[in-house]
Amino acid sequence: MARKVIMTIKIFPDSDEVQLDKILEAVKQAFPSEQVINYTQEPIAYGINSLILNITAPEEEGVSQAYEDKIKAINGVGEVYIENVRRFVDVREPF
């Protein structure tokens, strides 16, 4: 089984009119073979929220930049920050 990592990604919308639910669905469609483990919205200012999500990714060089670039290309996304990357261990699978 290929190794996976979990990335915590913070996504800022490009305006206050952007619906974060649509961005979340676009992220899920952009990475169909990966799993969004959880997500939340965090207030920024003046009624604008950011979307913070944890998503699985293959453990390979350059994957963080590839994910960041692909998410930035989604309509309505202003900025993207990879906040954390850590190894994913599925306890259901044998080592």
PDB file of C-alpha atoms in Angstrom:
ATOM      1  CA  MET A   1       0.000   0.000   0.000  1.00  0.00           C
ATOM      2  CA  ALA A   2       1.298   3.445  -0.906  1.00  0.00           C
ATOM      3  CA  ARG A   3       2.043   5.754   1.986  1.00  0.00           C
ATOM      4  CA  LYS A   4      -0.223   8.711   2.588  1.00  0.00           C
ATOM      5  CA  VAL A   5       0.029  12.015   4.405  1.00  0.00           C
ATOM      6  CA  ILE A   6      -2.657  14.263   5.828  1.00  0.00           C
ATOM      7  CA  MET A   7      -2.435  17.903   4.891  1.00  0.00           C
ATOM      8  CA  THR A   8      -4.164  20.657   6.829  1.00  0.00           C
ATOM      9  CA  ILE A   9      -5.010  23.309   4.270  1.00  0.00           C
ATOM     10  CA  LYS A  10      -6.400  26.790   4.925  1.00  0.00           C
ATOM     11  CA  ILE A  11      -8.307  28.272   1.998  1.00  0.00           C
ATOM     12  CA  PHE A  12      -9.219  31.957   1.812  1.00  0.00           C
ATOM     13  CA  PRO A  13     -12.003  33.044  -0.564  1.00  0.00           C
ATOM     14  CA  ASP A  14     -11.362  35.841  -3.036  1.00  0.00           C
ATOM     15  CA  SER A  15     -14.466  37.759  -1.893  1.00  0.00           C
ATOM     16  CA  ASP A  16     -17.167  37.785   0.755  1.00  0.00           C
ATOM     17  CA  GLU A  17     -19.697  36.470  -1.774  1.00  0.00           C
ATOM     18  CA  VAL A  18     -17.989  33.105  -2.266  1.00  0.00           C
ATOM     19  CA  GLN A  19     -19.783  30.094  -0.808  1.00  0.00           C
ATOM     20  CA  LEU A  20     -17.268  27.885   0.983  1.00  0.00           C
ATOM     21  CA  ASP A  21     -19.475  24.814   0.463  1.00  0.00           C
ATOM     22  CA  LYS A  22     -18.930  25.152  -3.291  1.00  0.00           C
ATOM     23  CA  ILE A  23     -15.174  25.414  -2.794  1.00  0.00           C
ATOM     24  CA  LEU A  24     -15.249  22.285  -0.615  1.00  0.00           C
ATOM     25  CA  GLU A  25     -17.142  20.352  -3.297  1.00  0.00           C
ATOM     26  CA  ALA A  26     -14.688  21.569  -5.949  1.00  0.00           C
ATOM     27  CA  VAL A  27     -11.753  20.359  -3.809  1.00  0.00           C
ATOM     28  CA  LYS A  28     -13.395  16.934  -3.454  1.00  0.00           C
ATOM     29  CA  GLN A  29     -13.880  16.764  -7.232  1.00  0.00           C
ATOM     30  CA  ALA A  30     -10.293  17.909  -7.883  1.00  0.00           C
ATOM     31  CA  PHE A  31      -8.927  15.020  -5.780  1.00  0.00           C
ATOM     32  CA  PRO A  32     -11.390  12.145  -6.286  1.00  0.00           C
ATOM     33  CA  SER A  33      -8.993   9.439  -5.088  1.00  0.00           C
ATOM     34  CA  GLU A  34      -8.314  11.256  -1.796  1.00  0.00           C
ATOM     35  CA  GLN A  35     -10.409  11.677   1.333  1.00  0.00           C
ATOM     36  CA  VAL A  36     -11.429  14.913   3.032  1.00  0.00           C
ATOM     37  CA  ILE A  37     -11.250  13.757   6.639  1.00  0.00           C
ATOM     38  CA  ASN A  38     -12.795  16.837   8.224  1.00  0.00           C
ATOM     39  CA  TYR A  39     -13.314  20.521   7.613  1.00  0.00           C
ATOM     40  CA  THR A  40     -14.396  23.663   9.415  1.00  0.00           C
ATOM     41  CA  GLN A  41     -14.957  27.335   8.749  1.00  0.00           C
ATOM     42  CA  GLU A  42     -12.977  29.942  10.647  1.00  0.00           C
ATOM     43  CA  PRO A  43     -14.030  33.610  10.832  1.00  0.00           C
ATOM     44  CA  ILE A  44     -11.502  36.068   9.410  1.00  0.00           C
ATOM     45  CA  ALA A  45     -13.174  39.501   9.543  1.00  0.00           C
ATOM     46  CA  TYR A  46     -16.294  41.360   8.436  1.00  0.00           C
ATOM     47  CA  GLY A  47     -18.324  38.203   7.868  1.00  0.00           C
ATOM     48  CA  ILE A  48     -15.662  36.493   5.771  1.00  0.00           C
ATOM     49  CA  ASN A  49     -14.679  32.947   6.700  1.00  0.00           C
ATOM     50  CA  SER A  50     -11.805  30.726   5.658  1.00  0.00           C
ATOM     51  CA  LEU A  51     -12.145  26.999   5.019  1.00  0.00           C
ATOM     52  CA  ILE A  52      -9.789  24.691   6.909  1.00  0.00           C
ATOM     53  CA  LEU A  53      -9.697  21.070   5.824  1.00  0.00           C
ATOM     54  CA  ASN A  54      -7.709  17.905   6.358  1.00  0.00           C
ATOM     55  CA  ILE A  55      -7.211  15.869   3.201  1.00  0.00           C
ATOM     56  CA  THR A  56      -5.168  12.785   2.419  1.00  0.00           C
ATOM     57  CA  ALA A  57      -2.447  12.900  -0.228  1.00  0.00           C
ATOM     58  CA  PRO A  58       0.197  10.535  -1.554  1.00  0.00           C
ATOM     59  CA  GLU A  59       3.506  10.753   0.277  1.00  0.00           C
ATOM     60  CA  GLU A  60       5.737  11.946  -2.523  1.00  0.00           C
ATOM     61  CA  GLU A  61       7.969  14.892  -3.252  1.00  0.00           C
ATOM     62  CA  GLY A  62       6.227  18.016  -4.528  1.00  0.00           C
ATOM     63  CA  VAL A  63       2.726  16.961  -3.526  1.00  0.00           C
ATOM     64  CA  SER A  64       2.160  20.024  -1.299  1.00  0.00           C
ATOM     65  CA  GLN A  65       2.913  22.440  -4.140  1.00  0.00           C
ATOM     66  CA  ALA A  66       0.778  20.414  -6.558  1.00  0.00           C
ATOM     67  CA  TYR A  67      -2.198  20.498  -4.185  1.00  0.00           C
ATOM     68  CA  GLU A  68      -1.744  24.203  -3.503  1.00  0.00           C
ATOM     69  CA  ASP A  69      -1.614  25.012  -7.226  1.00  0.00           C
ATOM     70  CA  LYS A  70      -4.650  22.855  -8.025  1.00  0.00           C
ATOM     71  CA  ILE A  71      -6.731  24.413  -5.226  1.00  0.00           C
ATOM     72  CA  LYS A  72      -5.692  27.956  -6.220  1.00  0.00           C
ATOM     73  CA  ALA A  73      -7.098  27.244  -9.691  1.00  0.00           C
ATOM     74  CA  ILE A  74     -10.600  26.668  -8.240  1.00  0.00           C
ATOM     75  CA  ASN A  75     -13.023  29.505  -8.949  1.00  0.00           C
ATOM     76  CA  GLY A  76     -13.532  31.665  -5.842  1.00  0.00           C
ATOM     77  CA  VAL A  77     -10.259  30.761  -4.118  1.00  0.00           C
ATOM     78  CA  GLY A  78      -8.031  33.688  -3.182  1.00  0.00           C
ATOM     79  CA  GLU A  79      -5.145  32.240  -1.159  1.00  0.00           C
ATOM     80  CA  VAL A  80      -4.140  28.750  -0.036  1.00  0.00           C
ATOM     81  CA  TYR A  81      -1.830  27.849   2.848  1.00  0.00           C
ATOM     82  CA  ILE A  82      -0.594  24.381   3.720  1.00  0.00           C
ATOM     83  CA  GLU A  83      -0.567  24.609   7.518  1.00  0.00           C
ATOM     84  CA  ASN A  84       0.582  21.102   8.391  1.00  0.00           C
ATOM     85  CA  VAL A  85       1.669  17.849   6.733  1.00  0.00           C
ATOM     86  CA  ARG A  86       1.922  14.628   8.706  1.00  0.00           C
ATOM     87  CA  ARG A  87       2.066  10.935   7.963  1.00  0.00           C
ATOM     88  CA  PHE A  88      -1.284   9.143   7.786  1.00  0.00           C
ATOM     89  CA  VAL A  89      -1.455   5.843   9.612  1.00  0.00           C
ATOM     90  CA  ASP A  90      -4.546   3.742   8.996  1.00  0.00           C
ATOM     91  CA  VAL A  91      -4.923   1.591  12.095  1.00  0.00           C
ATOM     92  CA  ARG A  92      -7.171  -0.789  10.195  1.00  0.00           C
ATOM     93  CA  GLU A  93      -4.274  -1.821   7.944  1.00  0.00           C
ATOM     94  CA  PRO A  94      -1.399  -4.079   9.107  1.00  0.00           C
ATOM     95  CA  PHE A  95       2.036  -2.484   9.208  1.00  0.00           C
TER      96      PHE A  95
END
